[in-house]
Amino acid sequence: SPLAQRTPTYTSHARTRAGLMGNLLKVLACAELEHGPIVFLDFEHAQPTEAETAVWNQVSAVLEEAHGILAELQSYNGAGQEIREAIQNPGDLALQEKAWNAVCPLVAKLKRFYEFSLRLENALRSLLEALTSPPYAPMQHLEREQALAKQFAEILHFTLSFDELKMTNPAIQNDFSYYRRTISRNRLNNQQLEAENEVNNEMANRMSLFYAEATPMLKTLSNATTKFVSENKTLPIEDTTDCLSTMACVCRVMLETPEYRCRFTNTDTMLFCMRVMVGVIILYDHVHPVGAFAKTSKIDMKGCIKVLKEQPSNSVEGLLNALRYTTRHLHDDSTSKQIRALLQ
């Protein structure tokens, strides 16, 4: 299947991507980063230092699972046919059973995806703690903890990849709705179904909220980042947002500068940079009091949107939609008409 051919690319090009990013970041001029000193995110040789190892190992275990999750989601076909037949023939018990048997393993998959989002949330929290903790400034953290910065980028890349796949697959919500309706109907008839042991009512409610989001993984990360900032009252918000804006700036500069861009050996590298850039912009917009779109924002939004719009629309439409529909401050009065027009 096309999936089987495509999935390995996510892993096999990771090292190439990392190498290119590392090399390109080394030659960025200080003038390119208007908001503070240059940071070299060396994704090529980033190996965890002794101080990073504990967090790196924890996050690494989660990221290893991420590739399998994406592959499963990419091959998720749903039980649309079986569900349609069961609904059209309510009196045919064989068709009801066939639909139920088709949906149950799919719901077990959806449960795994949801549970993975909770592990991803914990991984992000550990990275935020490491990349913002005193006594170092955010810039120093990014320079000192290269391996963790790389993992942060990988989490964002996974998150936007997952959400793009989920948004284009209506079967997910259809399957889950059918599962819930069947459970409710049987509960009214005092029938307990085996599958309920795996996804009980409380779990089903939480999963419902998760899949109701257009971009569920991104929402999970946004909530986790916002929670991290509100729970760490002694930590200035800027420590978190400067970390995000610096990463956005680095990705933008790499994407918009022809001499860096022409050295990308495959489109994966471009897409990786774009996803990371959009991911940090959205997190910044959720966490920063005035958001990413205001004039005072440390992110050059015009530059970032322009870079995306220069790419083929089929590869960036999902990312532009993420900026349109999952940011918090786009429609604030402080957002210039020019930026709004760019995202029309």
Short mmCIF file of C-alpha atoms in Angstrom, two decimals:
data_model
loop_
_atom_site.label_atom_id
_atom_site.label_comp_id
_atom_site.label_asym_id
_atom_site.label_seq_id
_atom_site.Cartn_x
_atom_site.Cartn_y
_atom_site.Cartn_z
CA SER A 1 0.00 0.00 0.00
CA PRO A 2 1.10 3.63 -0.47
CA LEU A 3 1.21 3.87 3.34
CA ALA A 4 3.73 1.09 3.67
CA GLN A 5 5.93 2.85 1.17
CA ARG A 6 5.52 6.28 2.71
CA THR A 7 5.81 5.61 6.40
CA PRO A 8 9.55 4.71 6.47
CA THR A 9 10.34 8.12 4.98
CA TYR A 10 9.35 9.69 8.29
CA THR A 11 12.13 7.79 10.04
CA SER A 12 14.71 7.24 7.32
CA HIS A 13 15.09 10.90 6.43
CA ALA A 14 15.20 12.07 10.05
CA ARG A 15 19.00 11.96 10.13
CA THR A 16 19.31 13.73 6.75
CA ARG A 17 16.89 16.42 7.90
CA ALA A 18 18.76 16.84 11.14
CA GLY A 19 22.08 17.13 9.33
CA LEU A 20 20.80 19.77 6.94
CA MET A 21 19.26 21.80 9.72
CA GLY A 22 22.46 21.61 11.73
CA ASN A 23 24.64 22.77 8.85
CA LEU A 24 22.31 25.53 7.81
CA LEU A 25 21.88 26.88 11.30
CA LYS A 26 25.63 27.19 11.70
CA VAL A 27 25.79 29.75 8.89
CA LEU A 28 22.86 31.95 9.93
CA ALA A 29 24.02 35.51 10.38
CA CYS A 30 23.25 37.34 13.65
CA ALA A 31 21.33 39.94 11.65
CA GLU A 32 18.81 37.29 10.61
CA LEU A 33 17.50 36.91 14.16
CA GLU A 34 16.25 40.36 14.96
CA HIS A 35 15.12 39.51 18.47
CA GLY A 36 18.24 38.45 20.32
CA PRO A 37 21.48 36.57 19.88
CA ILE A 38 21.86 33.75 17.39
CA VAL A 39 21.20 30.23 18.58
CA PHE A 40 22.63 27.23 16.77
CA LEU A 41 20.21 24.34 16.91
CA ASP A 42 22.64 21.67 15.81
CA PHE A 43 20.27 18.88 14.87
CA GLU A 44 23.06 17.03 13.12
CA HIS A 45 25.33 16.02 15.97
CA ALA A 46 22.98 16.65 18.88
CA GLN A 47 23.75 13.95 21.43
CA PRO A 48 22.39 14.28 24.95
CA THR A 49 24.85 15.55 27.52
CA GLU A 50 24.90 13.91 30.94
CA ALA A 51 22.56 16.59 32.28
CA GLU A 52 20.06 15.94 29.46
CA THR A 53 20.11 12.13 29.53
CA ALA A 54 17.23 11.47 31.94
CA VAL A 55 14.76 13.71 30.08
CA TRP A 56 16.13 12.62 26.68
CA ASN A 57 15.56 8.93 27.49
CA GLN A 58 12.00 9.58 28.67
CA VAL A 59 11.07 11.59 25.56
CA SER A 60 12.94 9.21 23.26
CA ALA A 61 10.75 6.29 24.40
CA VAL A 62 7.65 8.31 23.46
CA LEU A 63 9.03 9.43 20.09
CA GLU A 64 9.92 5.86 19.17
CA GLU A 65 6.25 4.99 19.49
CA ALA A 66 5.22 8.03 17.42
CA HIS A 67 6.28 6.48 14.12
CA GLY A 68 4.02 3.44 14.67
CA ILE A 69 1.10 5.66 15.67
CA LEU A 70 1.42 7.67 12.43
CA ALA A 71 1.62 4.49 10.36
CA GLU A 72 -1.55 3.12 12.01
CA LEU A 73 -3.42 6.38 11.47
CA GLN A 74 -2.27 6.55 7.85
CA SER A 75 -3.73 3.09 7.18
CA TYR A 76 -6.97 3.75 9.10
CA ASN A 77 -9.77 2.97 6.62
CA GLY A 78 -12.77 2.87 8.94
CA ALA A 79 -15.88 0.68 8.91
CA GLY A 80 -18.08 2.95 6.79
CA GLN A 81 -19.44 0.20 4.56
CA GLU A 82 -20.38 -2.15 7.44
CA ILE A 83 -21.96 0.71 9.41
CA ARG A 84 -24.05 1.83 6.41
CA GLU A 85 -25.35 -1.70 5.83
CA ALA A 86 -26.24 -2.13 9.52
CA ILE A 87 -28.11 1.19 9.64
CA GLN A 88 -30.01 0.47 6.41
CA ASN A 89 -31.06 -2.99 7.69
CA PRO A 90 -31.82 -2.53 11.42
CA GLY A 91 -33.62 -5.88 11.65
CA ASP A 92 -30.74 -7.91 10.24
CA LEU A 93 -28.83 -9.15 13.29
CA ALA A 94 -25.99 -10.62 11.21
CA LEU A 95 -25.27 -7.19 9.70
CA GLN A 96 -25.46 -5.53 13.15
CA GLU A 97 -22.90 -8.00 14.42
CA LYS A 98 -20.68 -7.56 11.38
CA ALA A 99 -20.61 -3.79 11.88
CA TRP A 100 -19.94 -4.14 15.60
CA ASN A 101 -17.08 -6.58 14.97
CA ALA A 102 -15.58 -4.20 12.41
CA VAL A 103 -15.82 -1.16 14.70
CA CYS A 104 -14.45 -2.64 17.95
CA PRO A 105 -10.82 -3.13 16.86
CA LEU A 106 -10.89 0.36 15.32
CA VAL A 107 -12.07 1.88 18.60
CA ALA A 108 -9.26 0.04 20.39
CA LYS A 109 -6.87 1.79 17.95
CA LEU A 110 -8.48 5.17 18.64
CA LYS A 111 -8.05 4.53 22.35
CA ARG A 112 -4.33 3.85 21.80
CA PHE A 113 -3.98 7.14 19.90
CA TYR A 114 -5.74 9.01 22.70
CA GLU A 115 -3.59 7.40 25.39
CA PHE A 116 -0.51 8.27 23.37
CA SER A 117 -1.55 11.96 23.43
CA LEU A 118 -1.35 11.80 27.25
CA ARG A 119 2.20 10.41 27.06
CA LEU A 120 3.11 13.09 24.53
CA GLU A 121 1.77 15.72 26.93
CA ASN A 122 4.06 14.42 29.69
CA ALA A 123 7.03 14.37 27.32
CA LEU A 124 6.38 17.98 26.29
CA ARG A 125 6.13 19.01 29.92
CA SER A 126 9.51 17.44 30.71
CA LEU A 127 11.08 19.24 27.75
CA LEU A 128 9.57 22.60 28.74
CA GLU A 129 10.87 22.18 32.28
CA ALA A 130 14.35 21.39 30.99
CA LEU A 131 14.42 24.17 28.38
CA THR A 132 13.16 26.95 30.67
CA SER A 133 14.57 26.16 34.12
CA PRO A 134 16.73 28.73 35.97
CA PRO A 135 19.48 29.95 36.00
CA TYR A 136 19.82 29.95 32.19
CA ALA A 137 18.02 32.19 29.75
CA PRO A 138 16.01 30.52 26.96
CA MET A 139 18.73 31.29 24.41
CA GLN A 140 21.36 29.60 26.57
CA HIS A 141 19.08 26.59 27.07
CA LEU A 142 18.66 26.09 23.32
CA GLU A 143 22.42 26.26 22.87
CA ARG A 144 23.25 24.01 25.80
CA GLU A 145 20.48 21.42 25.31
CA GLN A 146 20.70 20.71 21.59
CA ALA A 147 19.39 17.14 21.87
CA LEU A 148 16.28 18.28 23.77
CA ALA A 149 15.63 21.08 21.27
CA LYS A 150 15.73 18.48 18.50
CA GLN A 151 13.21 16.29 20.39
CA PHE A 152 10.93 19.30 20.86
CA ALA A 153 10.98 19.81 17.07
CA GLU A 154 10.24 16.11 16.49
CA ILE A 155 7.20 16.26 18.82
CA LEU A 156 5.82 19.23 16.86
CA HIS A 157 6.49 17.48 13.56
CA PHE A 158 4.61 14.39 14.76
CA THR A 159 1.74 16.50 16.14
CA LEU A 160 1.07 18.35 12.91
CA SER A 161 1.49 15.17 10.86
CA PHE A 162 -1.06 13.37 13.07
CA ASP A 163 -3.56 16.21 12.92
CA GLU A 164 -3.31 16.57 9.13
CA LEU A 165 -4.11 12.87 8.76
CA LYS A 166 -6.95 13.04 11.28
CA MET A 167 -8.53 16.10 9.63
CA THR A 168 -8.75 14.35 6.28
CA ASN A 169 -10.26 11.14 7.69
CA PRO A 170 -13.96 11.50 8.59
CA ALA A 171 -14.16 7.74 9.29
CA ILE A 172 -12.62 8.30 12.74
CA GLN A 173 -15.54 10.27 14.13
CA ASN A 174 -18.12 8.20 12.24
CA ASP A 175 -16.76 4.95 13.67
CA PHE A 176 -16.61 6.34 17.18
CA SER A 177 -20.13 7.80 17.00
CA TYR A 178 -21.50 4.45 15.86
CA TYR A 179 -19.66 2.71 18.71
CA ARG A 180 -21.13 5.08 21.29
CA ARG A 181 -24.67 4.82 19.89
CA THR A 182 -24.50 1.02 19.98
CA ILE A 183 -23.22 1.03 23.57
CA SER A 184 -26.03 3.41 24.63
CA ARG A 185 -28.68 1.33 22.89
CA ASN A 186 -27.46 -1.85 24.57
CA ARG A 187 -27.28 -0.17 27.94
CA LEU A 188 -30.96 0.73 27.58
CA ASN A 189 -31.63 -2.96 26.91
CA ASN A 190 -29.47 -3.92 29.92
CA GLN A 191 -26.89 -5.61 27.73
CA GLN A 192 -23.24 -5.27 28.69
CA LEU A 193 -20.91 -5.60 25.71
CA GLU A 194 -17.41 -7.01 26.06
CA ALA A 195 -15.86 -4.02 24.31
CA GLU A 196 -17.10 -1.80 27.13
CA ASN A 197 -14.49 -3.33 29.37
CA GLU A 198 -11.83 -1.79 27.15
CA VAL A 199 -13.50 1.59 26.54
CA ASN A 200 -15.83 2.36 29.43
CA ASN A 201 -18.16 5.34 29.51
CA GLU A 202 -15.70 7.71 31.20
CA MET A 203 -12.94 6.83 28.73
CA ALA A 204 -15.42 7.21 25.84
CA ASN A 205 -16.34 10.71 27.06
CA ARG A 206 -12.69 11.77 27.17
CA MET A 207 -12.03 10.28 23.75
CA SER A 208 -15.09 12.07 22.37
CA LEU A 209 -13.76 15.45 23.49
CA PHE A 210 -10.34 14.61 22.03
CA TYR A 211 -11.60 13.58 18.58
CA ALA A 212 -14.14 16.41 18.42
CA GLU A 213 -11.18 18.81 18.06
CA ALA A 214 -10.15 19.61 14.49
CA THR A 215 -6.50 19.22 15.57
CA PRO A 216 -6.57 17.06 18.72
CA MET A 217 -2.82 16.57 19.22
CA LEU A 218 -2.10 20.27 18.80
CA LYS A 219 -4.86 21.10 21.25
CA THR A 220 -3.28 18.68 23.73
CA LEU A 221 0.12 20.40 23.39
CA SER A 222 -1.41 23.89 23.60
CA ASN A 223 -3.28 22.98 26.76
CA ALA A 224 -0.16 21.38 28.24
CA THR A 225 1.96 24.46 27.49
CA THR A 226 -0.64 26.84 28.91
CA LYS A 227 -0.95 24.67 32.02
CA PHE A 228 2.84 24.53 32.39
CA VAL A 229 3.04 28.35 32.37
CA SER A 230 0.14 28.81 34.82
CA GLU A 231 1.51 26.23 37.26
CA ASN A 232 5.05 27.69 37.26
CA LYS A 233 4.20 31.09 38.71
CA THR A 234 7.85 31.95 39.47
CA LEU A 235 8.89 31.36 35.87
CA PRO A 236 8.44 34.41 33.60
CA ILE A 237 6.15 33.59 30.64
CA GLU A 238 8.86 35.07 28.37
CA ASP A 239 11.16 32.18 29.26
CA THR A 240 8.72 29.83 27.56
CA THR A 241 7.63 32.10 24.69
CA ASP A 242 11.20 33.18 23.79
CA CYS A 243 12.11 29.53 23.40
CA LEU A 244 9.19 29.14 20.96
CA SER A 245 9.77 32.36 19.00
CA THR A 246 13.46 31.57 18.53
CA MET A 247 12.62 28.17 17.01
CA ALA A 248 10.01 29.79 14.72
CA CYS A 249 12.55 32.35 13.56
CA VAL A 250 15.25 29.77 12.85
CA CYS A 251 12.84 27.66 10.75
CA ARG A 252 11.61 30.71 8.83
CA VAL A 253 15.11 31.89 7.97
CA MET A 254 16.05 28.43 6.72
CA LEU A 255 12.94 28.20 4.55
CA GLU A 256 13.07 31.67 3.03
CA THR A 257 16.80 31.84 2.20
CA PRO A 258 17.49 30.30 -1.23
CA GLU A 259 21.10 29.31 -0.52
CA TYR A 260 20.01 27.28 2.51
CA ARG A 261 16.86 25.94 0.92
CA CYS A 262 18.53 24.71 -2.26
CA ARG A 263 20.65 22.38 -0.15
CA PHE A 264 17.62 20.43 1.04
CA THR A 265 17.93 17.03 -0.62
CA ASN A 266 14.27 16.07 -0.21
CA THR A 267 10.88 17.65 0.34
CA ASP A 268 10.63 15.98 3.75
CA THR A 269 13.16 18.46 5.13
CA MET A 270 11.10 21.41 3.92
CA LEU A 271 7.93 19.94 5.38
CA PHE A 272 9.70 19.20 8.67
CA CYS A 273 10.77 22.87 9.00
CA MET A 274 7.32 24.15 8.03
CA ARG A 275 5.52 21.92 10.54
CA VAL A 276 7.87 22.86 13.37
CA MET A 277 7.52 26.56 12.51
CA VAL A 278 3.70 26.40 12.49
CA GLY A 279 3.65 24.29 15.66
CA VAL A 280 5.72 26.75 17.69
CA ILE A 281 3.70 29.70 16.34
CA ILE A 282 0.46 28.09 17.57
CA LEU A 283 1.91 27.25 20.97
CA TYR A 284 3.27 30.81 21.26
CA ASP A 285 -0.14 32.23 20.34
CA HIS A 286 -1.86 30.16 23.03
CA VAL A 287 0.62 30.96 25.78
CA HIS A 288 1.63 34.57 25.17
CA PRO A 289 -0.84 37.12 26.62
CA VAL A 290 -1.04 39.13 23.36
CA GLY A 291 -0.27 36.24 21.03
CA ALA A 292 1.76 35.74 17.87
CA PHE A 293 -0.08 38.15 15.57
CA ALA A 294 0.33 41.47 17.43
CA LYS A 295 2.95 44.04 16.34
CA THR A 296 4.84 43.43 19.58
CA SER A 297 5.10 39.67 18.87
CA LYS A 298 8.62 38.31 18.60
CA ILE A 299 7.56 36.21 15.61
CA ASP A 300 7.63 37.69 12.10
CA MET A 301 4.19 36.41 11.13
CA LYS A 302 4.17 38.04 7.71
CA GLY A 303 7.45 36.35 6.87
CA CYS A 304 6.26 32.98 8.17
CA ILE A 305 2.96 33.04 6.24
CA LYS A 306 4.75 34.24 3.09
CA VAL A 307 7.16 31.30 3.29
CA LEU A 308 4.24 28.85 3.56
CA LYS A 309 2.36 30.43 0.66
CA GLU A 310 5.36 30.04 -1.62
CA GLN A 311 5.10 26.24 -1.33
CA PRO A 312 2.74 24.04 -3.40
CA SER A 313 -0.74 24.47 -1.89
CA ASN A 314 -1.35 20.73 -1.45
CA SER A 315 1.59 20.48 0.95
CA VAL A 316 0.76 23.56 3.06
CA GLU A 317 -3.04 23.89 3.05
CA GLY A 318 -3.26 21.83 6.27
CA LEU A 319 -0.65 24.07 7.92
CA LEU A 320 -2.37 27.28 6.81
CA ASN A 321 -5.65 25.89 8.15
CA ALA A 322 -3.93 25.16 11.46
CA LEU A 323 -2.95 28.86 11.65
CA ARG A 324 -6.46 29.93 10.60
CA TYR A 325 -8.46 27.73 12.95
CA THR A 326 -6.34 26.65 15.91
CA THR A 327 -4.69 29.92 16.92
CA ARG A 328 -6.22 32.10 19.61
CA HIS A 329 -5.46 35.72 18.64
CA LEU A 330 -5.80 35.86 14.84
CA HIS A 331 -9.08 37.79 15.03
CA ASP A 332 -8.00 40.20 17.78
CA ASP A 333 -8.07 43.94 17.02
CA SER A 334 -4.30 44.00 17.46
CA THR A 335 -3.83 41.76 14.38
CA SER A 336 -3.06 43.85 11.28
CA LYS A 337 -5.43 43.69 8.31
CA GLN A 338 -2.46 42.68 6.18
CA ILE A 339 -1.85 39.50 8.20
CA ARG A 340 -5.55 38.64 8.21
CA ALA A 341 -5.69 39.13 4.44
CA LEU A 342 -2.71 36.79 4.00
CA LEU A 343 -4.64 34.04 5.77
CA GLN A 344 -7.96 34.61 3.94
#
